[in-house]
Coordinates of C-alpha atoms and ligand atoms in Angstrom, one line a residue:
M1 CA 0.0 0.0 0.0
P2 CA 1.4 3.5 -0.8
R3 CA 2.4 5.4 2.2
P4 CA 2.1 9.2 2.8
L5 CA 4.9 11.5 1.6
R6 CA 7.1 12.1 4.6
V7 CA 8.5 15.7 4.8
A8 CA 10.7 17.2 7.4
I9 CA 10.7 21.0 7.9
V10 CA 13.6 22.5 9.8
G11 CA 12.5 25.8 11.4
A12 CA 9.0 26.6 12.7
G13 CA 8.9 30.2 11.7
P14 CA 6.2 31.5 9.3
A15 CA 8.1 30.2 6.2
G16 CA 8.2 26.6 7.6
I17 CA 4.6 26.7 8.7
Y18 CA 3.4 28.1 5.4
A19 CA 5.4 25.3 3.7
A20 CA 3.5 22.8 5.8
D21 CA 0.2 24.6 4.8
A22 CA 1.1 24.4 1.1
L23 CA 1.8 20.7 1.4
L24 CA -1.5 20.1 3.2
K25 CA -3.4 22.0 0.5
S26 CA -1.7 20.1 -2.3
E27 CA -3.1 17.3 -4.3
A28 CA -0.5 15.0 -2.7
A29 CA -2.2 15.5 0.6
V30 CA -5.4 13.8 -0.8
E31 CA -3.9 10.5 -1.8
P32 CA -1.7 8.9 -0.5
G33 CA -1.4 11.9 1.9
V34 CA 1.4 13.8 3.4
S35 CA 2.9 13.5 6.8
I36 CA 5.0 16.5 8.1
D37 CA 7.3 16.8 11.0
I38 CA 8.6 20.3 11.9
F39 CA 11.8 20.6 13.8
E40 CA 12.5 23.7 15.8
R41 CA 15.5 24.6 17.9
M42 CA 13.4 26.8 20.3
P43 CA 11.0 25.1 22.7
A44 CA 8.2 27.2 21.1
P45 CA 7.3 27.7 17.4
F46 CA 6.7 30.8 15.3
G47 CA 10.3 32.1 14.8
L48 CA 10.6 35.9 14.5
I49 CA 6.9 36.4 15.2
R50 CA 7.7 35.4 18.8
Y51 CA 11.3 36.6 18.9
G52 CA 11.4 39.5 16.5
V53 CA 8.1 41.3 16.1
A54 CA 8.0 44.1 18.7
P55 CA 5.9 43.5 21.8
D56 CA 3.8 46.6 21.2
H57 CA 2.6 45.1 17.9
P58 CA 0.1 42.6 19.2
R59 CA -1.9 42.6 16.0
I60 CA 1.1 41.2 14.1
K61 CA 1.9 38.8 16.9
G62 CA -1.8 37.7 16.4
I63 CA -0.8 36.0 13.1
I64 CA 0.2 33.2 15.4
T65 CA -3.5 32.4 15.7
A66 CA -3.8 31.9 11.9
L67 CA -0.7 29.7 11.9
H68 CA -2.3 27.5 14.7
Q69 CA -4.7 26.1 12.1
V70 CA -1.8 24.5 10.2
L71 CA -0.2 23.0 13.3
D72 CA -3.5 21.8 14.6
K73 CA -3.8 19.4 11.6
P74 CA -3.3 15.8 12.5
Q75 CA -0.8 15.3 9.6
V76 CA 1.6 17.8 11.3
R77 CA 3.8 17.2 14.3
L78 CA 6.1 19.6 16.0
F79 CA 9.5 18.6 17.5
G80 CA 10.6 21.7 19.5
N81 CA 13.9 22.2 21.3
V82 CA 15.5 20.1 18.5
D83 CA 18.6 21.7 16.8
Y84 CA 19.9 21.0 13.3
P85 CA 22.5 19.5 13.1
G86 CA 23.2 19.2 16.9
D87 CA 20.3 16.9 17.6
I88 CA 19.6 15.5 14.1
S89 CA 21.9 15.6 11.1
L90 CA 21.1 15.8 7.4
D91 CA 21.9 12.1 6.9
E92 CA 19.6 11.2 9.8
L93 CA 16.8 13.4 8.4
R94 CA 17.2 11.7 5.1
S95 CA 16.9 8.3 6.7
F96 CA 13.4 9.3 8.0
Y97 CA 12.0 11.5 5.3
D98 CA 11.4 11.7 1.6
A99 CA 12.3 15.4 1.5
V100 CA 13.7 18.0 3.9
I101 CA 12.8 21.7 3.7
F102 CA 15.1 24.1 5.6
S103 CA 13.4 27.3 6.8
T104 CA 15.8 28.4 9.5
G105 CA 15.4 32.2 8.9
A106 CA 17.9 34.7 10.3
T107 CA 18.8 35.5 13.9
A108 CA 22.1 37.5 13.8
D109 CA 23.2 41.0 12.9
R110 CA 24.8 41.7 9.6
A111 CA 28.3 43.0 10.3
L112 CA 29.0 46.7 10.0
T113 CA 32.7 47.2 9.4
I114 CA 33.6 50.6 10.8
P115 CA 36.1 51.4 13.6
G116 CA 34.7 51.1 17.1
V117 CA 32.0 48.5 16.5
D118 CA 33.5 46.3 19.3
L119 CA 33.4 49.1 21.9
D120 CA 31.4 48.6 25.1
G121 CA 28.0 50.2 24.3
S122 CA 27.9 49.2 20.6
F123 CA 25.1 46.8 20.2
G124 CA 23.6 44.7 17.4
A125 CA 19.9 45.4 17.0
A126 CA 19.2 41.6 16.7
D127 CA 20.6 41.1 20.2
F128 CA 18.6 43.9 21.7
V129 CA 15.4 42.6 19.9
S130 CA 16.1 39.2 21.3
W131 CA 16.4 40.6 24.8
Y132 CA 13.2 42.7 24.8
D133 CA 11.3 39.8 23.1
G134 CA 12.4 37.4 25.9
H135 CA 14.6 35.1 23.9
P136 CA 16.1 32.4 26.3
D137 CA 19.6 32.5 24.8
V138 CA 20.5 36.1 25.5
P139 CA 21.4 37.7 28.9
R140 CA 18.6 38.7 31.2
T141 CA 19.8 42.2 31.7
W142 CA 20.5 45.0 29.3
P143 CA 22.6 48.1 30.0
L144 CA 20.3 51.1 29.3
D145 CA 22.4 53.8 31.0
A146 CA 22.9 56.0 28.0
E147 CA 21.0 59.3 27.9
K148 CA 21.8 59.8 24.2
V149 CA 21.6 56.9 21.9
A150 CA 22.3 56.4 18.2
V151 CA 20.5 53.8 16.0
L152 CA 22.1 53.1 12.6
G153 CA 19.9 52.3 9.6
V154 CA 16.5 53.4 8.5
G155 CA 14.6 50.1 8.1
N156 CA 11.7 48.8 10.2
V157 CA 14.1 47.1 12.7
A158 CA 15.7 50.5 13.3
L159 CA 12.2 51.9 13.9
D160 CA 11.4 49.1 16.4
V161 CA 14.6 49.6 18.3
A162 CA 14.3 53.4 18.4
R163 CA 10.6 53.1 19.5
I164 CA 11.4 50.7 22.3
L165 CA 14.3 52.8 23.5
A166 CA 12.2 56.0 23.4
K167 CA 9.0 54.6 25.0
T168 CA 8.6 54.4 28.8
A169 CA 8.5 51.0 30.5
D170 CA 5.0 51.7 31.6
E171 CA 3.8 52.2 28.0
L172 CA 5.1 48.7 27.3
L173 CA 3.8 47.1 30.5
P174 CA 0.4 46.0 29.0
T175 CA 2.3 44.0 26.4
E176 CA 3.7 40.5 26.8
I177 CA 7.2 41.7 28.0
P178 CA 8.6 39.6 30.8
A179 CA 9.4 41.0 34.2
N180 CA 13.2 41.2 33.5
V181 CA 12.5 43.3 30.4
Y182 CA 10.1 45.6 32.2
D183 CA 12.7 46.1 35.0
G184 CA 15.4 46.8 32.5
L185 CA 13.3 49.3 30.6
K186 CA 12.3 51.0 33.8
A187 CA 16.0 51.9 34.4
N188 CA 16.4 53.2 30.8
K189 CA 17.9 56.7 30.9
A190 CA 17.5 57.5 27.2
L191 CA 16.2 61.0 26.6
E192 CA 17.4 61.4 23.0
V193 CA 17.4 58.7 20.3
H194 CA 19.1 59.6 17.0
V195 CA 18.4 57.4 14.0
F196 CA 20.8 57.7 11.1
G197 CA 20.1 57.0 7.4
R198 CA 23.1 57.1 5.0
R199 CA 20.8 58.1 2.2
G200 CA 17.7 60.3 1.9
P201 CA 14.0 60.2 2.8
A202 CA 13.1 58.6 -0.5
Q203 CA 15.6 55.7 0.2
A204 CA 14.3 55.0 3.8
K205 CA 13.1 51.4 4.1
F206 CA 10.4 52.2 6.7
S207 CA 6.8 51.0 6.1
P208 CA 4.5 54.1 6.2
M209 CA 2.3 52.8 9.0
E210 CA 5.2 51.8 11.2
L211 CA 6.8 55.3 10.6
R212 CA 3.5 57.2 11.5
E213 CA 3.1 55.0 14.6
L214 CA 6.2 56.6 16.1
D215 CA 4.2 59.8 16.5
H216 CA 1.4 58.1 18.5
S217 CA 3.4 57.7 21.7
P218 CA 2.6 60.5 24.2
T219 CA 6.2 60.4 25.3
I220 CA 8.0 60.6 21.9
E221 CA 8.7 63.8 20.0
V222 CA 9.7 62.9 16.5
I223 CA 12.0 65.5 15.0
V224 CA 13.2 65.8 11.3
N225 CA 15.7 68.5 10.2
P226 CA 14.3 70.3 7.1
E227 CA 17.8 70.3 5.6
D228 CA 17.6 66.5 5.4
I229 CA 14.7 66.6 3.0
D230 CA 16.3 66.3 -0.5
Y231 CA 15.5 64.4 -3.7
D232 CA 17.3 63.9 -7.0
D233 CA 15.9 62.4 -10.2
G234 CA 16.4 58.9 -8.9
S235 CA 14.5 59.7 -5.7
I236 CA 11.7 61.3 -7.7
A237 CA 11.4 58.2 -9.9
E238 CA 11.4 56.0 -6.7
R239 CA 8.6 58.0 -5.2
R240 CA 6.6 57.9 -8.4
G241 CA 7.1 54.1 -8.8
N242 CA 6.4 53.1 -5.2
K243 CA 3.4 54.4 -3.2
Q244 CA 4.9 53.3 0.1
T245 CA 8.1 55.3 -0.6
D246 CA 6.0 58.3 -1.4
M247 CA 4.0 58.0 1.8
V248 CA 7.1 57.7 3.9
A249 CA 8.7 60.8 2.2
K250 CA 5.4 62.8 2.7
T251 CA 5.3 61.9 6.4
L252 CA 8.9 62.9 6.9
E253 CA 8.3 66.2 5.0
N254 CA 5.3 67.0 7.3
W255 CA 7.4 66.3 10.4
A256 CA 10.2 68.5 9.1
I257 CA 8.1 71.6 8.8
R258 CA 6.1 71.4 12.0
D259 CA 6.9 73.0 15.4
I260 CA 8.7 70.9 17.9
G261 CA 6.5 69.9 20.8
D262 CA 7.4 69.2 24.4
R263 CA 7.1 65.4 24.7
P264 CA 9.9 64.3 27.0
H265 CA 11.8 61.8 24.7
K266 CA 13.2 63.3 21.6
L267 CA 13.5 60.9 18.6
F268 CA 15.6 62.5 15.8
L269 CA 15.4 61.0 12.3
H270 CA 18.6 62.1 10.4
F271 CA 19.3 61.5 6.7
F272 CA 22.4 61.8 4.6
E273 CA 24.6 60.9 7.5
S274 CA 26.8 57.8 6.9
P275 CA 28.3 56.3 10.0
S276 CA 32.1 56.3 9.7
E277 CA 33.3 55.5 13.2
I278 CA 32.0 54.8 16.7
L279 CA 34.1 56.9 19.0
G280 CA 35.4 55.5 22.3
E281 CA 37.2 56.3 25.5
D282 CA 38.5 53.7 27.9
G283 CA 36.8 51.0 25.8
K284 CA 33.4 52.6 26.0
V285 CA 31.3 54.4 23.4
V286 CA 31.4 58.2 23.8
G287 CA 30.2 59.3 20.4
L288 CA 29.4 58.6 16.7
R289 CA 31.2 60.1 13.7
T290 CA 29.2 60.4 10.5
E291 CA 30.1 61.7 7.1
R292 CA 27.5 64.0 5.4
T293 CA 26.5 62.5 2.0
E294 CA 24.7 63.9 -1.0
L295 CA 22.6 62.5 -3.7
D296 CA 24.4 61.6 -7.0
G297 CA 21.4 61.8 -9.3
T298 CA 20.5 58.1 -9.2
G299 CA 19.2 57.9 -5.7
N300 CA 22.5 56.8 -4.4
V301 CA 24.8 59.0 -2.4
K302 CA 28.5 60.0 -2.3
G303 CA 30.5 61.3 0.7
T304 CA 31.1 65.0 1.0
G305 CA 34.1 64.8 3.3
R306 CA 32.2 66.8 6.0
F307 CA 32.2 64.9 9.3
T308 CA 30.1 65.4 12.4
D309 CA 30.7 63.9 15.9
W310 CA 27.5 63.1 17.8
D311 CA 27.5 63.0 21.5
V312 CA 26.0 59.5 22.2
Q313 CA 26.9 56.9 24.8
S314 CA 25.5 53.9 23.0
V315 CA 25.0 52.8 19.4
Y316 CA 22.6 50.2 18.0
R317 CA 23.4 48.8 14.6
A318 CA 20.2 48.0 12.7
V319 CA 21.8 47.5 9.3
G320 CA 20.1 44.2 8.5
Y321 CA 19.9 40.6 9.8
L322 CA 22.0 37.7 8.8
S323 CA 21.3 33.9 8.6
D324 CA 23.5 31.2 10.2
E325 CA 25.3 28.9 7.8
L326 CA 23.7 25.5 7.7
P327 CA 26.3 22.6 8.0
K328 CA 26.2 20.1 5.1
L329 CA 24.4 22.6 2.8
P330 CA 26.1 24.9 0.3
W331 CA 26.4 28.5 1.3
D332 CA 26.6 31.8 -0.5
V333 CA 28.9 34.0 1.7
E334 CA 28.0 37.2 -0.2
T335 CA 24.2 37.0 0.4
G336 CA 24.2 34.8 3.5
T337 CA 21.8 32.4 2.0
V338 CA 21.6 28.8 0.8
P339 CA 21.9 28.8 -3.1
D340 CA 18.7 27.6 -4.7
E341 CA 16.6 27.5 -7.8
G342 CA 12.9 27.7 -7.1
G343 CA 13.6 26.4 -3.6
R344 CA 15.7 23.4 -4.7
V345 CA 19.1 23.6 -3.0
I346 CA 21.8 23.8 -5.6
D347 CA 25.4 22.7 -4.9
A348 CA 28.3 22.3 -7.2
G349 CA 26.8 19.2 -8.8
G350 CA 23.3 20.8 -9.4
P351 CA 20.2 20.2 -7.3
M352 CA 20.8 18.4 -4.0
Q353 CA 18.5 15.4 -3.9
S354 CA 15.4 15.9 -1.7
T355 CA 16.7 19.1 -0.1
Y356 CA 14.8 22.4 -0.3
V357 CA 14.8 25.9 1.3
T358 CA 12.2 28.6 1.9
G359 CA 11.9 31.9 3.7
W360 CA 14.7 34.2 4.9
I361 CA 17.4 31.4 4.6
R362 CA 16.5 31.3 0.9
R363 CA 15.7 34.9 0.0
G364 CA 17.8 36.8 2.5
P365 CA 16.5 38.8 5.5
I366 CA 14.1 41.1 3.6
G367 CA 10.4 41.0 3.6
L368 CA 7.3 40.7 5.7
I369 CA 5.7 37.6 7.3
G370 CA 3.2 37.4 4.4
H371 CA 6.0 37.4 1.8
T372 CA 7.2 34.0 3.1
K373 CA 3.9 32.4 1.9
G374 CA 4.5 32.9 -1.8
D375 CA 8.1 31.6 -1.2
A376 CA 6.8 28.5 0.5
N377 CA 4.3 27.8 -2.2
E378 CA 7.0 27.8 -4.9
T379 CA 9.4 25.6 -2.9
V380 CA 6.6 23.1 -2.2
A381 CA 5.4 23.1 -5.9
N382 CA 9.0 22.1 -6.9
L383 CA 9.3 19.5 -4.2
L384 CA 6.0 17.9 -5.4
A385 CA 7.1 18.0 -9.0
D386 CA 10.3 16.2 -8.0
H387 CA 8.1 13.7 -6.1
A388 CA 5.9 13.1 -9.1
A389 CA 9.0 12.7 -11.3
G390 CA 10.5 10.1 -8.9
R391 CA 13.5 12.3 -8.2
L392 CA 13.2 12.1 -4.3
G393 CA 15.4 9.7 -2.3
T394 CA 14.0 6.7 -0.4
P395 CA 14.2 6.9 3.4
A396 CA 15.3 3.8 5.3
S397 CA 12.8 4.4 8.1
P398 CA 9.8 6.4 6.9
E399 CA 7.4 5.2 9.7
P400 CA 6.5 8.2 12.0
A401 CA 7.4 6.4 15.2
A402 CA 11.0 5.9 14.0
V403 CA 12.0 9.6 14.6
E404 CA 10.4 9.7 18.0
D405 CA 12.4 6.6 19.0
F406 CA 15.5 8.2 17.6
L407 CA 15.0 11.4 19.6
A408 CA 14.3 9.4 22.7
E409 CA 17.4 7.4 22.2
R410 CA 19.4 10.6 21.9
S411 CA 17.7 11.8 25.1
V412 CA 16.5 15.0 23.3
R413 CA 14.0 16.7 25.6
Y414 CA 11.7 17.8 22.8
T415 CA 8.4 19.8 22.9
T416 CA 5.3 19.0 20.9
W417 CA 2.4 21.0 19.5
E418 CA 0.3 19.9 22.5
G419 CA 3.2 21.2 24.6
W420 CA 2.8 24.6 22.9
Y421 CA -0.8 24.7 24.1
R422 CA 0.4 24.1 27.6
L423 CA 3.1 26.8 27.4
D424 CA 0.5 29.2 25.8
A425 CA -1.9 28.6 28.7
A426 CA 0.9 29.1 31.3
E427 CA 1.9 32.4 29.7
K428 CA -1.7 33.6 29.6
A429 CA -2.2 32.5 33.2
L430 CA 0.9 34.6 34.2
G431 CA -0.7 37.6 32.5
E432 CA -4.2 37.2 33.9
P433 CA -3.7 38.6 37.4
Q434 CA -2.2 41.8 35.9
G435 CA -5.0 42.2 33.3
R436 CA -2.5 41.4 30.5
A437 CA -3.1 39.0 27.7
R438 CA 0.2 37.1 28.3
V439 CA 3.5 37.4 30.0
K440 CA 6.3 35.5 28.2
I441 CA 8.3 32.8 29.9
V442 CA 11.9 33.4 29.2
E443 CA 14.0 30.6 30.7
R444 CA 14.4 27.6 28.4
E445 CA 14.1 25.1 31.3
E446 CA 10.9 26.8 32.4
M447 CA 9.6 26.8 28.9
L448 CA 10.3 23.1 28.7
D449 CA 8.7 22.4 32.0
A450 CA 5.6 24.4 31.1
S451 CA 5.4 22.5 27.8
G452 CA 5.7 19.2 29.6
A453 CA 8.7 18.3 27.4
Ligands
LIG1 C1 13.1 42.5 14.5 C2 12.1 42.1 13.5 C3 10.8 42.5 13.5 C4 9.9 42.1 12.5 N1 8.6 42.6 12.6 C5 7.7 42.3 11.6 C6 6.4 42.8 11.6 O1 6.0 43.5 12.5 N2 5.6 42.4 10.6 C7 6.0 41.6 9.5 O2 5.2 41.3 8.6 N3 7.3 41.2 9.5 C8 8.1 41.5 10.5 N4 9.4 41.0 10.4 C9 9.8 40.1 9.3 C10 9.4 38.7 9.6 O3 9.8 38.4 10.9 C11 10.1 37.7 8.6 O4 9.6 38.0 7.3 C12 9.8 36.2 8.9 O5 9.9 35.9 10.2 C13 10.7 35.3 8.1 O6 10.3 34.0 8.3 P1 11.2 32.7 8.4 O7 10.3 31.6 8.7 O8 12.0 32.6 7.1 O9 12.3 33.0 9.5 P2 12.2 33.0 11.1 O10 11.0 33.7 11.5 O11 13.5 33.5 11.5 O12 12.0 31.5 11.5 C14 13.1 30.6 11.5 C15 12.9 29.5 12.5 O13 13.9 28.5 12.4 C16 14.5 28.2 13.6 N5 15.8 27.7 13.4 C17 16.9 28.4 13.0 N6 18.0 27.6 12.9 C18 17.6 26.4 13.3 C19 18.3 25.2 13.4 N7 19.6 25.1 13.1 N8 17.6 24.1 13.8 C20 16.3 24.2 14.1 N9 15.6 25.3 14.0 C21 16.2 26.4 13.6 C22 14.4 29.5 14.4 O14 14.5 29.3 15.8 C23 13.1 30.1 13.9 O15 12.0 29.6 14.8 C24 10.3 41.4 11.4 C25 11.6 40.9 11.4 C26 12.5 41.3 12.4 C27 14.0 40.9 12.3
LIG2 N1 6.8 46.3 11.5 C1 7.3 45.6 10.5 O1 6.5 45.4 9.5 C2 8.7 45.2 10.4 C3 9.5 45.3 11.5 C4 10.8 44.9 11.5 C5 11.3 44.4 10.3 N2 10.5 44.2 9.2 C6 11.0 43.7 8.0 O2 12.1 42.9 8.1 C7 13.0 43.1 7.1 C8 14.4 43.4 7.7 O3 14.4 44.8 8.2 P1 15.7 45.6 8.5 O4 15.4 46.9 9.1 O5 16.6 44.6 9.3 O6 16.4 45.7 7.1 P2 16.3 46.8 5.9 O7 14.9 47.1 5.7 O8 17.1 46.2 4.8 O9 17.0 48.1 6.5 C9 18.4 48.1 6.7 C10 18.9 49.5 6.8 O10 20.3 49.5 7.2 C11 20.9 50.4 6.3 N3 22.3 50.0 6.1 C12 22.8 48.8 5.6 N4 24.1 48.8 5.6 C13 24.5 50.0 6.2 C14 25.8 50.6 6.4 N5 26.9 50.0 6.1 N6 25.8 51.9 6.9 C15 24.6 52.5 7.2 N7 23.4 52.0 7.0 C16 23.4 50.8 6.5 C17 20.2 50.4 5.0 O11 20.5 51.5 4.2 P3 20.6 51.4 2.6 O12 19.2 51.3 2.1 O13 21.3 52.7 2.3 O14 21.4 50.2 2.3 C18 18.7 50.4 5.6 O15 18.3 51.7 5.9 C19 12.5 44.2 6.2 O16 11.8 43.7 5.1 C20 11.5 44.9 7.2 O17 10.4 45.5 6.5 C21 9.2 44.6 9.3

């Protein structure tokens, strides 16, 4: 009798879960069926929705509810707290599954190579995000003793970081932030947050809604210097071709011409200032040097040789995320992604048998949660085409119990989808007495205990 197609997905972020959804909605799911196991190194699923999306964005975090419907399906199992390749290798995955999809996303900061990045007080945005989002693998405390702070980059992560630094702890208290994050933010001394873009308002990567949201906090005064509003032909073309770019530019223009109010925390959005050095004394950040840039006609910029030193005591680098290289898979150092064609992993000899990628590990760390869906659909379509053409390998032990036995033999303390419901209930119960929807559990051991791993 034909057995279901067995697929392993490594990484339970949105890309991996959408890949499972695409498999479940495919014709293959009808007969002889599909059977999907999702491996996730964290005890809880949902990737950057849980450990990236800012706590004051509950609507986006709510996407988790839609993803529940996929993980609720009987054809899908979750094995949380299982690391690739630490707990299960590629060869081992191949011995259990017809195909393996990697959707391991991105967790680190892209390097910024300017002098001073290693000074005390120079932080990667990804580390700070992990801290305020209660990631178990980062320290429980965060030094927030700087009164003036710089944030480098003008993307949505920079906005998140700047907003969290500029808001008060009490504004964030109704969210899911754990107690250690609330206590850390309570001690935050930041009064000025300076965000730096190396290009102009038409080149900012902000989403219009996220940008406007900055102005909604009663404690944040957003300030834009009118001298930073400048466009060349390239910028004008960009504005004409992209409604979002135009909306961002319009918002910044409005902010540049209005009177400055008296909200206590000043958040400056600077443009045409390219970071050239983080200045230090006794190993600590004491300033930031930027070079003024100007547009070159194409929307790009060139340096002017004019430098400014900014009095800041900490610097957050929000210049993009970076994926971790996956052992046994080819790697493109330049893009920080696994080389692929349509989601099929490509090594020197062509497509690697039965091996696929989707999400940020495939496309790089750009794009919203929803964008990972189209990506997953393409990867799964190609996987199923390979299946139909008989190009997949044959696993030695395809029966579902085999992998459970394997993990038990390895003494891997794994969590399950039922375990997520228990953790979810425990976090909601923690929030209830304070009238909050949820309070996150941070410690890995506590997460495992609450999940009944
Ligand atoms: C700070 C931040 C805030 C964001 N906010 C928003 C927002 O508000 N709205 C929006 O639409 N988009 C937002 N995004 C973008 C969104 O998070 C991404 O588009 C999306 O999460 C990418 O999905 P993914 O599944 O590819 O990766 P991820 O979400 O990173 O998921 C990858 C998963 O793989 C797991 N994993 C990694 N390595 C291994 C391994 N070796 N073994 C096992 N498991 C592994 C990880 O733990 C993780 O759970 C934000 C991104 C960042 C960085
Ligand atoms: N609320 C949300 O919807 C939300 C929240 C967070 C993240 N996200 C999404 O997640 C993705 C990643 O966001 P991101 O902010 O990490 O990346 P991003 O959008 O690519 O922004 C990175 C920023 O860093 C700048 N930068 C890069 N290298 C630099 C350097 N050497 N010096 C100075 N500046 C430099 C870039 O400027 P240049 O353009 O000049 O290179 C850009 O302004 C995006 O798609 C984003 O929309 C969404």
